[in-house]
Each structure stands twice: as structure tokens, then as C-alpha cells.
GROMACS .gro file of C-alpha atoms in nm:
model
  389
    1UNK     CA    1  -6.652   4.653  -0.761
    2UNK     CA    2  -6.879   4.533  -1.011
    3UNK     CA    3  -6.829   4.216  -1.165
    4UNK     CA    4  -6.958   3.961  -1.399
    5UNK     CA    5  -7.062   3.597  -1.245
    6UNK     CA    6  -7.236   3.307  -1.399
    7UNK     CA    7  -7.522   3.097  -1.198
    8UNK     CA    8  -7.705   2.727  -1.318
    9UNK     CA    9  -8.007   2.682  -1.243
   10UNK     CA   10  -8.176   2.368  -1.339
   11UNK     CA   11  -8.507   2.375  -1.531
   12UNK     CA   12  -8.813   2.161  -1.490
   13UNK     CA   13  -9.038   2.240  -1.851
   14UNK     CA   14  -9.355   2.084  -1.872
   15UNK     CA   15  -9.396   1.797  -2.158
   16UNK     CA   16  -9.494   1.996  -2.327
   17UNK     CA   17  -9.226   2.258  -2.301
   18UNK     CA   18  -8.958   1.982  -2.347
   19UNK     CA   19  -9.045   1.887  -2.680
   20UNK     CA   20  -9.010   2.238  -2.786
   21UNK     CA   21  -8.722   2.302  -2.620
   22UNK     CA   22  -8.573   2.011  -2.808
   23UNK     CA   23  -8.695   2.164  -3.161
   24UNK     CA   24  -8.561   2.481  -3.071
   25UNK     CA   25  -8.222   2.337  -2.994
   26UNK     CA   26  -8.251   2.126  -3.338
   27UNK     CA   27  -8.318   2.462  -3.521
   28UNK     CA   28  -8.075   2.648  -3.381
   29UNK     CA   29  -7.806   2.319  -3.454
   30UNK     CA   30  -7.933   2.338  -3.822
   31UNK     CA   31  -7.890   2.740  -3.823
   32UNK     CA   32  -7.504   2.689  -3.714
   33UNK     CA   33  -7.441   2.466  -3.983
   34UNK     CA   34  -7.619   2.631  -4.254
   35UNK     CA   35  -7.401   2.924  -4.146
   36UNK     CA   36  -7.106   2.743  -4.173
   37UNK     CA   37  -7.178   2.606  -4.517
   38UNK     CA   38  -7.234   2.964  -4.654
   39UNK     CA   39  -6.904   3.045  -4.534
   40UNK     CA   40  -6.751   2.757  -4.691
   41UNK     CA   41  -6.935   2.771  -5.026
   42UNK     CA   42  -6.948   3.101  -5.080
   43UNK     CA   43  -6.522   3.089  -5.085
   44UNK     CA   44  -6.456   2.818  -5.216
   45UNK     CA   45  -6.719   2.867  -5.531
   46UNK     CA   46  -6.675   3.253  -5.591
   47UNK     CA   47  -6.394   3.349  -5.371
   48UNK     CA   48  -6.613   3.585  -5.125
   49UNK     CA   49  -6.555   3.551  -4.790
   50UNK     CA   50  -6.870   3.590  -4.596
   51UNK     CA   51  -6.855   3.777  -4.265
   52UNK     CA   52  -7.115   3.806  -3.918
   53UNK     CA   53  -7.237   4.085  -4.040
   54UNK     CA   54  -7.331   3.992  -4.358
   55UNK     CA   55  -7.500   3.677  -4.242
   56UNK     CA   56  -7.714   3.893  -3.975
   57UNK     CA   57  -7.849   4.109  -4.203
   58UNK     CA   58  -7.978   3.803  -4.452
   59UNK     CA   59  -8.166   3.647  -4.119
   60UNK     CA   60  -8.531   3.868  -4.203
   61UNK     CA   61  -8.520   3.693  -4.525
   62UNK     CA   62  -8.433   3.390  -4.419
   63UNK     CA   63  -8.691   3.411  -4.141
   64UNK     CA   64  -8.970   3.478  -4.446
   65UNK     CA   65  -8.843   3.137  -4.611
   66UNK     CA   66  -8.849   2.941  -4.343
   67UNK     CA   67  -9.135   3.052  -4.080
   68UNK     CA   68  -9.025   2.813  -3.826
   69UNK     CA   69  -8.749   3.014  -3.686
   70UNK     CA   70  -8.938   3.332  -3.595
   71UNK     CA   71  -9.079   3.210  -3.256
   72UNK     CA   72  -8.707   3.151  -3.148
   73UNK     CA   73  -8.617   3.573  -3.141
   74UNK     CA   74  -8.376   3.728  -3.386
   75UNK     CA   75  -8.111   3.803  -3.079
   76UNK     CA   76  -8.109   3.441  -3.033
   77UNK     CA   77  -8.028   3.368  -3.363
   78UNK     CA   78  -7.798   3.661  -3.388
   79UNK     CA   79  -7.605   3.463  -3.084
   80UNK     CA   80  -7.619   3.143  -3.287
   81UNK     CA   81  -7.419   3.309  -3.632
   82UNK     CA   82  -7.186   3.501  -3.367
   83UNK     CA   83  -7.094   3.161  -3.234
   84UNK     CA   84  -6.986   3.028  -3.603
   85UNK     CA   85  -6.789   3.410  -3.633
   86UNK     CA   86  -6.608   3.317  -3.333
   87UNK     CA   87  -6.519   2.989  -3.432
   88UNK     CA   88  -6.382   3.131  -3.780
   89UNK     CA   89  -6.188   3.416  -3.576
   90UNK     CA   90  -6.002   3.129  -3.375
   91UNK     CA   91  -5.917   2.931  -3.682
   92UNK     CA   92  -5.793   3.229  -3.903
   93UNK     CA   93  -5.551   3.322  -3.531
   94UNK     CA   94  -5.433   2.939  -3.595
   95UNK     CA   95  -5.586   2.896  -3.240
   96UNK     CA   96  -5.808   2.588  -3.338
   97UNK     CA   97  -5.897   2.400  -3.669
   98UNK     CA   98  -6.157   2.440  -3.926
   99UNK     CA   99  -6.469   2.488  -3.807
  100UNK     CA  100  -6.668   2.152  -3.848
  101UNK     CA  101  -7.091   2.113  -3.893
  102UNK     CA  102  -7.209   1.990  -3.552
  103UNK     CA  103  -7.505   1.679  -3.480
  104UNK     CA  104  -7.737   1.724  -3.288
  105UNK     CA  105  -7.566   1.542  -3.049
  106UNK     CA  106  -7.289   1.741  -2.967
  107UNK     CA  107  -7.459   2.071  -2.991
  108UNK     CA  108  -7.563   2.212  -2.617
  109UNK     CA  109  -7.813   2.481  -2.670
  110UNK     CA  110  -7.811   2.835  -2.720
  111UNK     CA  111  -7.761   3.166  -2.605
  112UNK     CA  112  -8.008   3.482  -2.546
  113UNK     CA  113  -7.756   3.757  -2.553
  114UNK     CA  114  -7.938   3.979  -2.374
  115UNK     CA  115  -8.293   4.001  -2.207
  116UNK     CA  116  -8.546   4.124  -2.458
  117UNK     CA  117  -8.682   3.715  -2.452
  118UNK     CA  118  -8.628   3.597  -2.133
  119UNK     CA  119  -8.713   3.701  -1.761
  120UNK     CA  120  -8.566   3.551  -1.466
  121UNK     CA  121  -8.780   3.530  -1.157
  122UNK     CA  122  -8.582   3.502  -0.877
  123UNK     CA  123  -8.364   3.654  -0.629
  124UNK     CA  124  -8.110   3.404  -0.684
  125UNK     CA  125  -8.244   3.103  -0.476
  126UNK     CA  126  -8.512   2.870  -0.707
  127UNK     CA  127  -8.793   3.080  -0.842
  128UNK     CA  128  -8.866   3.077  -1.256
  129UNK     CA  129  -8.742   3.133  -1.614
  130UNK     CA  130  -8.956   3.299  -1.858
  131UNK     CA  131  -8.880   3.263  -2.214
  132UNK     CA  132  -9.079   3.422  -2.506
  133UNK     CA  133  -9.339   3.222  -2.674
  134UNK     CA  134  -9.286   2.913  -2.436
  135UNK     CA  135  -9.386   3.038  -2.072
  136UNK     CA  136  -9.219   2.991  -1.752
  137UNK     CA  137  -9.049   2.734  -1.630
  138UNK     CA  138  -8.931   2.599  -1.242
  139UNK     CA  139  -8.607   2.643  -1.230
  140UNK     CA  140  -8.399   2.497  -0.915
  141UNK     CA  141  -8.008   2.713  -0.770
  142UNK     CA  142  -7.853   2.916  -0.565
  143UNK     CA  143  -7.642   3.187  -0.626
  144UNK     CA  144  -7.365   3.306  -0.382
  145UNK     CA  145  -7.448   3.676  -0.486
  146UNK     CA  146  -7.763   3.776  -0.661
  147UNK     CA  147  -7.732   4.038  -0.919
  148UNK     CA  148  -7.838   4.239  -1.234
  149UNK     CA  149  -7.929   3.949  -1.506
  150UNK     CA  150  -7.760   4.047  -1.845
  151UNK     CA  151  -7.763   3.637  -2.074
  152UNK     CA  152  -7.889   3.341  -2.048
  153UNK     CA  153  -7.798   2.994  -2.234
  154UNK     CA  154  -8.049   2.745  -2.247
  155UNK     CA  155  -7.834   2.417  -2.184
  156UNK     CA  156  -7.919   2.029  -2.275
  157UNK     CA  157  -7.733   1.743  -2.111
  158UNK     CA  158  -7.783   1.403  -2.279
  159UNK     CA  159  -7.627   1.216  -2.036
  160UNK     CA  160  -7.867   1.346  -1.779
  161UNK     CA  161  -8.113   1.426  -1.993
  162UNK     CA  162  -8.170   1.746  -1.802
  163UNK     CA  163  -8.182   2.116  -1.908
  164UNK     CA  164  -8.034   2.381  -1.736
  165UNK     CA  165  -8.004   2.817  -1.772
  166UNK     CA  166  -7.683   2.946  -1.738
  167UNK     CA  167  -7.727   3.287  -1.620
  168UNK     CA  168  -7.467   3.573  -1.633
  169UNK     CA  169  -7.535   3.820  -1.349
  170UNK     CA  170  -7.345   4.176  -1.290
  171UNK     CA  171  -7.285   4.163  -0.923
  172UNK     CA  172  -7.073   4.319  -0.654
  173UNK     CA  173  -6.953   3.987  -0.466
  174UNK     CA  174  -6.839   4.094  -0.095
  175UNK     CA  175  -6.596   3.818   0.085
  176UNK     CA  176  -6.353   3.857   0.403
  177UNK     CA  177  -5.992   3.804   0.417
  178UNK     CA  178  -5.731   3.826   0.701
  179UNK     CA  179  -5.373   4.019   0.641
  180UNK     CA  180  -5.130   3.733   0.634
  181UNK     CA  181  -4.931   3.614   0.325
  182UNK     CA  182  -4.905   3.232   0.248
  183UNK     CA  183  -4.710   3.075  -0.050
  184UNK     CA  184  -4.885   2.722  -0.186
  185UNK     CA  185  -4.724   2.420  -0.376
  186UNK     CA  186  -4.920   2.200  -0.602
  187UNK     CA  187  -4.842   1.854  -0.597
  188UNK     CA  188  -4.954   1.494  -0.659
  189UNK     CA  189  -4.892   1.299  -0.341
  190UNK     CA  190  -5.018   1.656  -0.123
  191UNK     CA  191  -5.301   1.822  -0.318
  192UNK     CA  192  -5.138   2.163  -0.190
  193UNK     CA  193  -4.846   2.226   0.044
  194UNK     CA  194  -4.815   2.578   0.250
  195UNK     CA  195  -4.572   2.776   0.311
  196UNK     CA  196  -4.614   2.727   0.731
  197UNK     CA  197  -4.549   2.334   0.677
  198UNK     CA  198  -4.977   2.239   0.658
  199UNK     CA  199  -5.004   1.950   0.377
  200UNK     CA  200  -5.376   1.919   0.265
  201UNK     CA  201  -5.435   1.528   0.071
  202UNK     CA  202  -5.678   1.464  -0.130
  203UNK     CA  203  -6.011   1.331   0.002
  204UNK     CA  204  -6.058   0.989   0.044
  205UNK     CA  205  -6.437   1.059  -0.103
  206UNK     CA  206  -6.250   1.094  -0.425
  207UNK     CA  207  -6.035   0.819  -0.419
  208UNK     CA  208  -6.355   0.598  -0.354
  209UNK     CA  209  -6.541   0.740  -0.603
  210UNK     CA  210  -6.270   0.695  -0.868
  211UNK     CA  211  -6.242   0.352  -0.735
  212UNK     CA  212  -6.614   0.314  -0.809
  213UNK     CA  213  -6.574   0.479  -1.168
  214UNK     CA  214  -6.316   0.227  -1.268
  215UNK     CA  215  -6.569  -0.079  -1.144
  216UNK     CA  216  -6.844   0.081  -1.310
  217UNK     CA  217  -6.607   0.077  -1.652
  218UNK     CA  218  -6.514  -0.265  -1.647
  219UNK     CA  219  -6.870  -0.342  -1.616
  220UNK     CA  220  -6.907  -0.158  -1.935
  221UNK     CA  221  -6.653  -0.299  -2.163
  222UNK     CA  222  -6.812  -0.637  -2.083
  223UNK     CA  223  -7.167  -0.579  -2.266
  224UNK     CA  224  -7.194  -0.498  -2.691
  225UNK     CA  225  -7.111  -0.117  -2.766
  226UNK     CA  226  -7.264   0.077  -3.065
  227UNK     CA  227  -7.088   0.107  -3.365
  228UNK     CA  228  -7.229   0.319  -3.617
  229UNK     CA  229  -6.969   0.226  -3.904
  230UNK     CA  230  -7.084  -0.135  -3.827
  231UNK     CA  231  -7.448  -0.044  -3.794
  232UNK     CA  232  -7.426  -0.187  -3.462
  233UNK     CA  233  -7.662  -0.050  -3.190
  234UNK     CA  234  -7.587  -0.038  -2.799
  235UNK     CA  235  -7.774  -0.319  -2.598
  236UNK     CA  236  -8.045  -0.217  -2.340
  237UNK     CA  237  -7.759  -0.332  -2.091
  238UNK     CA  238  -7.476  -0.119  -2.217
  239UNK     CA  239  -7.719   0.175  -2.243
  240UNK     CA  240  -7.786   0.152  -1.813
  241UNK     CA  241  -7.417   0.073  -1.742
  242UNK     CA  242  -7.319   0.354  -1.928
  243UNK     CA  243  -7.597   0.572  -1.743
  244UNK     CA  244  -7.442   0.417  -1.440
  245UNK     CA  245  -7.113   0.450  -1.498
  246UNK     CA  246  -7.213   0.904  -1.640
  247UNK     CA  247  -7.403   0.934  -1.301
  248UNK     CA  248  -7.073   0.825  -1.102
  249UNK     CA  249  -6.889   1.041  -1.280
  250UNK     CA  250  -7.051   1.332  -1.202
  251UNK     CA  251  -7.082   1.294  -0.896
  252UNK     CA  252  -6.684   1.278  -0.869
  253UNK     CA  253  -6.692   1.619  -1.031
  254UNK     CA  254  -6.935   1.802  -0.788
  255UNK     CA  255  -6.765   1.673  -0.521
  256UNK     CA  256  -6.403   1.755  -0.620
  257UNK     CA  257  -6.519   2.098  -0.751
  258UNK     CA  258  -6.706   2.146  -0.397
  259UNK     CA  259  -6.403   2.061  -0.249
  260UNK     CA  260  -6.143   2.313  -0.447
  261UNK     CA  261  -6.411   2.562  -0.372
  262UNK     CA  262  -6.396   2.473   0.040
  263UNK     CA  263  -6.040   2.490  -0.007
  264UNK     CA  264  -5.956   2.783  -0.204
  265UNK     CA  265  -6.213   2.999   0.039
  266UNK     CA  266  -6.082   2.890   0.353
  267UNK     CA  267  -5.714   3.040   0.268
  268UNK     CA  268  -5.853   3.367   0.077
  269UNK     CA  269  -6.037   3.394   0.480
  270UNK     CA  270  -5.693   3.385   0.623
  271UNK     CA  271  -5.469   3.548   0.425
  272UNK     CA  272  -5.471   3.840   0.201
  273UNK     CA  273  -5.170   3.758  -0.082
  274UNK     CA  274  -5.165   3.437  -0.171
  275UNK     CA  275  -4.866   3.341  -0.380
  276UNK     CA  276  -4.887   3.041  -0.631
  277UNK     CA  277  -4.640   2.956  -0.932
  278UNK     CA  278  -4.727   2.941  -1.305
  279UNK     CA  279  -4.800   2.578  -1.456
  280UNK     CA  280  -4.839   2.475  -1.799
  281UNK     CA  281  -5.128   2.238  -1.672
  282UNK     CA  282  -5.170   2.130  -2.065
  283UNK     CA  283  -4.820   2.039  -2.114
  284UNK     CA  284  -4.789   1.883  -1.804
  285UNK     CA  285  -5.077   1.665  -1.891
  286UNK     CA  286  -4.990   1.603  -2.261
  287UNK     CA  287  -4.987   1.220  -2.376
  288UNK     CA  288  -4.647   0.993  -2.374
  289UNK     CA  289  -4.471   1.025  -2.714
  290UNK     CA  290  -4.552   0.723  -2.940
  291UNK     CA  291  -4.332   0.437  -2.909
  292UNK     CA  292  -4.278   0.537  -2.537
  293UNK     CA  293  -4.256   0.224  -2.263
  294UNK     CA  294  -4.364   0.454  -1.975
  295UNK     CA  295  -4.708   0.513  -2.125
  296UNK     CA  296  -4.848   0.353  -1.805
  297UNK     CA  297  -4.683   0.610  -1.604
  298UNK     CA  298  -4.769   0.873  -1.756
  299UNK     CA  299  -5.128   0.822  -1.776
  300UNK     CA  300  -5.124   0.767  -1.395
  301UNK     CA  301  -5.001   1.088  -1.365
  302UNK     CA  302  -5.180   1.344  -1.596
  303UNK     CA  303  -5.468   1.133  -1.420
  304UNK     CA  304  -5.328   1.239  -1.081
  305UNK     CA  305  -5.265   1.588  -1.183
  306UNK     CA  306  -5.616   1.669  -1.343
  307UNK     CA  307  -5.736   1.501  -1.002
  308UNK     CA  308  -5.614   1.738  -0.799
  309UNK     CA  309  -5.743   2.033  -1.060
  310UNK     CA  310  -5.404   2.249  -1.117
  311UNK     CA  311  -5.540   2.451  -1.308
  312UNK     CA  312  -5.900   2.541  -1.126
  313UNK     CA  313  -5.706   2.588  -0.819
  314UNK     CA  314  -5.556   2.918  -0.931
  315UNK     CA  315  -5.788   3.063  -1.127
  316UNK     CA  316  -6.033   2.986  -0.807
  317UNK     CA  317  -5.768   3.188  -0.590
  318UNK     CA  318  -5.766   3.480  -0.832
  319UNK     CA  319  -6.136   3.565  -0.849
  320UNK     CA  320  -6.182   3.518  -0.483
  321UNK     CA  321  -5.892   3.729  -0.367
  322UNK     CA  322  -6.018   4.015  -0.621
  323UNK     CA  323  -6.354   3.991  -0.441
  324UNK     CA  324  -6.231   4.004  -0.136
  325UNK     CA  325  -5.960   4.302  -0.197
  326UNK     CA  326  -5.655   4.050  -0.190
  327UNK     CA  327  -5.416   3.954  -0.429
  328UNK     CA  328  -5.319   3.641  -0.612
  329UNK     CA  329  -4.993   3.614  -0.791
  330UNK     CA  330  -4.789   3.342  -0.973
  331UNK     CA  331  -4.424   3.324  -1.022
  332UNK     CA  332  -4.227   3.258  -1.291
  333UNK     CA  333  -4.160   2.892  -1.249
  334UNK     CA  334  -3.913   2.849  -1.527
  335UNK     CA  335  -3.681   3.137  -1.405
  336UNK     CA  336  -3.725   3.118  -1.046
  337UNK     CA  337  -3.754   2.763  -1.014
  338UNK     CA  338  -3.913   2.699  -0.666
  339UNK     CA  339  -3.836   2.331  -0.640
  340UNK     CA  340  -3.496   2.371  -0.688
  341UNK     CA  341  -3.390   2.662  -0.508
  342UNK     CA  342  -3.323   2.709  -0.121
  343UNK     CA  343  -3.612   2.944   0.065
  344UNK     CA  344  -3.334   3.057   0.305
  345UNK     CA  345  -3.004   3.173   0.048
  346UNK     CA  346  -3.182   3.167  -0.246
  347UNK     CA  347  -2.914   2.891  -0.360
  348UNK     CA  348  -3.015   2.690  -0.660
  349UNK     CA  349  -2.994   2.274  -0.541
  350UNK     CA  350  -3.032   2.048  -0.869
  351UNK     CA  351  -3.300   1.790  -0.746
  352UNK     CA  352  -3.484   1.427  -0.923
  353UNK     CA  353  -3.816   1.361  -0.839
  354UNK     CA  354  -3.701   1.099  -0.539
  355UNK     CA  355  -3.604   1.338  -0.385
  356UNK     CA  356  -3.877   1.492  -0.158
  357UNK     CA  357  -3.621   1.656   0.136
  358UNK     CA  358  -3.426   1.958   0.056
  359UNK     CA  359  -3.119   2.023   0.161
  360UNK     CA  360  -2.933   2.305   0.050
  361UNK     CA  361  -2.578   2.298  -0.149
  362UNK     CA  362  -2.479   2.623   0.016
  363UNK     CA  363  -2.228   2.535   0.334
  364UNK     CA  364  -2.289   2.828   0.482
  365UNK     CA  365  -2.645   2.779   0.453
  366UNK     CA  366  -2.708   2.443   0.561
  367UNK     CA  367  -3.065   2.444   0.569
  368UNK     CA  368  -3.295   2.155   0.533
  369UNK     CA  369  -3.677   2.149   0.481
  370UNK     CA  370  -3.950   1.911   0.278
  371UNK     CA  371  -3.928   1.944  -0.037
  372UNK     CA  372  -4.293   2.084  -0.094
  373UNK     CA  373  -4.293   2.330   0.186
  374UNK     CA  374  -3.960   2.486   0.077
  375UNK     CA  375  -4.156   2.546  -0.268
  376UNK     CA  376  -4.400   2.705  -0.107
  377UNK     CA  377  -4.223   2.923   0.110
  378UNK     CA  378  -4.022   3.060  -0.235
  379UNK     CA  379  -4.319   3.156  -0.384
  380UNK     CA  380  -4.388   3.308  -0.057
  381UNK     CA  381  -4.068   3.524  -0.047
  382UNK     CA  382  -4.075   3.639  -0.434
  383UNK     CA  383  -4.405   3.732  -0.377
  384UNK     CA  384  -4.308   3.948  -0.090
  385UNK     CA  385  -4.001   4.085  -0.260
  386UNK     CA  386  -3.745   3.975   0.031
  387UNK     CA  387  -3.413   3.952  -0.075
  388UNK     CA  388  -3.184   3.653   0.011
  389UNK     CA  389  -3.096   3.621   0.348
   0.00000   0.00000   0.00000
């Protein structure tokens, strides 16, 4: 099965190749809000609504009026306008607001949408990226599985002050898997909770390194911040803690992401259906309603759920039981409701969040079990389609 997978690598340009990569990215950030303008003007002035294509067939001329962008490739820039389409699409679907011009700050790179201008040299450990009219770089990776190269995105980091190529590779990704069937619970206080009773905590490398993050900000708030209403700029001091404090926090990342990877392989290995529940991770996480006195709390716990990573958990499960010729499902959390029904009668048992042992409101039933692991084992059950016992 052939699928599509996306590798970093990170680059090491010459000087020299860093200050053009910089202009390119500059150009490219002026292209998408040119682009944008155009669409805006052009309505609100004569009432024509400008489309992608239009604006792709205007970039020869606009390449003749302003040289500068011909060394950057047309597909490139063809990528660039596609990016402001896409953003119009969403906001017309009432999926996201108005598109909005971009500094150079906040814009990442760009995209070669195919590879007439680049060449990557590699087999998918280290090796080199070759773009047109800039030469080849070192870039530094590893991919799990090595394939056919289709795009890459040239990436900037200010934080790091790195660049990286994101690399989009059709591949046939081979993993193993065993033949059992294990239902998981997500949860706060146990990261995940199987069906066969196993509880799996968070690391205590992430606790400490959250502990570190919050030292690190304190440190922060205690030196002069920019302000650029005020005119104010960041001290040399703020400028390293705030290095200091970025460096920590990615770390924190890799390591939790390593981790959820580690985690999510080992039981694709072992079992070949994996049953999960559906979880609106964004409402789950959304703020406390203004006014509220349990803002506090609730901060503590969206931070305690994105900790864990609800939502990369899953979609981690489903691409890995694909590859290895599993499946992944989810159940309907609102109709079956795992946490509240019995794994053994199928009885629903109202419970509060104090409440972390089950014990079932069915007399004839009787049966008691933790909380979590009862969960687990209903997602375990719909998923295999067994009736109530």
C-alpha cells in the first residue's frame, strides 16, 4: 500500500546561502500579501472577485515588472497564490476568518509543489538538498521509510533560527502487529488505561521539564519586555531568557512526541484492533467562561489534557495500524458512553468525577472494576461487536 509520509530534515546553507534564503522567504511573504490585496481591492473597488487562476496567469507579467522573483521558479510561486486560494476557500466555508496580510515574522517559508527545482540527495538518512539557482545544501534526518520524493517546503524557525525541508515522500511503510484486540482509555491522572488492567503515567522527564519551563518563565516576567505600541524594545536579558526559556520548550515537545510515538508502536506490535473512543479534544480544552471562579481549574486541566496529547494519540494509532494491516476504531462516546456504562451488562451507572471505582447498578450484575479500565474494556467490546452478557 502506497502512502504519502512527510520527513524534516534540517539544513545547514552556507552564509552565503542564508542570506538568500532569507530574501527568498521575504519575497515570497510580500507575494502572499500582494495577492491578498488584489483580492480585496479588486471587490471591494469594482465588485470582481479575483480567483487562483486568474492570479496565476498574471505571474509572467508580473515576473517582467519585477525581475527579482524569477530566480525563485514559477511552481514556487504558483504554491505561494494557492496558499492565499486556500485561505479564501476556508473563509467563504465559514471555517476561519478573513484572510489577514502576514509579517515577515509570522510567515514560515514556502512550498515547491513538485520537483522541477529541487533534488533531494539522499536515501533518507542525512545526505543533501539541491535547490535551483542556490546549490546544495547539508541537510541532517532520518526517515523511518525512504521513498519516492514528490514536495518540499523550505521552513524558517526564528526561535531557533534554523531552517529545515519538509519533504513529502510516496512510500510503502511495512510494520508488524500481533492478533489480539485491546480497548484504551485516555485520562489525566493515567496517560492511557487498557483494557487488561495496565495503567501507563506520564513520564516523570515531562513533569521535570515542565517544572523547568515554569522556572524558566518566571525568570522572564522579571526583566523589560518589548512593546511595540510603546516603542519599547526587549533588553539583551529578556532576549536570552526568552531563548532559554524557547529551547526548554522544545525540548518538552520532542520528548513527549518521542514518547506518544514509543507508545503508540509498542501496542500496534501487540495487537491488531485497537479500539479508542471519539473526543472533542478542542472542546474539552476550550477556556472557562468569563466571570467563572474555577478559571484556575480549568487551566490546570486543558494543561493536563494537551500534556498527555489526546488528540496525537489517535491519529498516531490510525496511521500505524493502516501500515501495519490493523485497524483503529473510535466509538461513539456520546451514545455509548464508556465511563458510565458497566463492561459486563452493558448497564448504564450515572458517575461524578470522584468517583474512580465502578460498581455497577445492576443487582444481578454486581460487578466492580476501576473506573478507567472498565472504559477501556467497553470500547473493547463495541469494537468487537459482543453483545451484553
Amino acid at each position: 500500500m502506497t502512502v504519502t509520509r512527510r520527513v524534516t530534515f534540517r539544513l545547514y546553507p552556507s552564509r552565503q546561502q542564508t542570506a538568500i534564503l532569507h530574501y527568498w522567504r521575504r519575497l515570497h511573504c510580500s507575494l502572499y500579501n500582494a495577492a491578498i490585496y488584489n483580492r480585496k481591492t479588486q471587490y471591494q473597488k469594482f465588485g470582481h472577485s479575483v480567483d487562483y487562476f486568474e492570479q496565476q496567469n498574471s505571474l509572467p507579467a508580473f515576473k517582467q515588472v519585477w525581475p527579482e522573483y524569477q530566480p525563485l521558479g514559477s511552481h514556487a510561486l504558483q504554491a505561494t497564490l494557492k496558499r492565499v486560494d486556500l485561505a479564501f476557500q476556508r473563509f467563504f466555508k465559514g471555517l476561519a476568518k478573513y484572510p489577514k496580510f502576514k509579517s515577515i515574522r509570522r510567515y514560515s517559508g514556502w512550498t515547491y509543489p513538485d520537483t522541477q527545482s529541487w533534488k533531494a540527495m539522499t536515501d533518507g538518512e542525512n545526505g543533501h538538498l539541491e535547490l535551483a539557482n542556490l546549490g546544495k545544501m547539508q541537510m541532517r534526518g532520518q526517515a523511518r521509510t525512504w521513498g519516492k520524493p514528490t514536495t518540499c517546503t523550505i521552513v524558517y524557525r526564528p526561535s531557533e533560527d534554523k531552517w529545515y525541508a519538509s519533504i513529502t515522500v510516496n512510500c510503502e511503510p511495512v510494520r508488524e502487529t500481533g492478533s489480539g484486540v485491546m480497548g484504551i482509555d485516555l485520562g489525566c491522572k493515567d496517560a492511557v488505561t487498557l483494557s487488561n488492567g495496565q495503567k501507563i503515567g506520564k513520564p516523570e522527564f515531562l513533569k521535570t521539564g515542565q517544572r523547568k519551563v515554569k522556572t524558566a518563565s518566571k525568570a522572564l516576567r522579571r526583566k523589560r519586555k518589548p512593546d511595540r505600541n510603546r516603542k519599547i524594545k526587549a533588553s539583551r536579558r529578556w532576549r536570552m531568557a526568552q531563548r532559554r526559556k524557547s529551547a526548554l520548550q522544545r525540548k518538552v515537545t520532542r520528548q513527549r512526541v518521542d514518547w506518544l510515538h514509543q507508545l503508540t508502536s509498542d501496542i500496534v506490535r501487540r495487537h491488531s484492533l485497537v479500539a479508542g473512543e471519539t473526543l472533542n479534544v478542542n472542546g474539552m480544552t476550550r477556556k472557562a467562561k468569563k466571570g467563572s471562579k474555577r478559571k484556575a481549574q480549568k487551566a490546570g486541566l486543558n494543561r493536563s489534557i494537551l500534556e498527555v496529547g489526546f488528540g496525537m494519540i489517535g491519529q498516531m494509532l490510525d496511521y500505524k495500524a493502516r501500515e501495519a494491516g490493523g485497524f483503529y476504531v473510535e466509538s461513539p462516546t456520546q451514545q455509548l458512553k464508556p465511563t458510565q456504562r458497566c463492561a459486563k451488562c452493558w448497564e448504564l451507572t450515572p458517575k461524578t468525577l470522584k468517583d474512580r471505582i465502578h460498581v455497577c447498578s445492576n443487582p444481578a450484575c454486581g460487578h466492580i472494576e476501576d473506573r478507567d479500565v472498565n472504559a477501556a474494556q467497553v470500547n473493547e467490546r463495541w469494537a468487537r461487536g459482543l453483545k451484553p452478557r
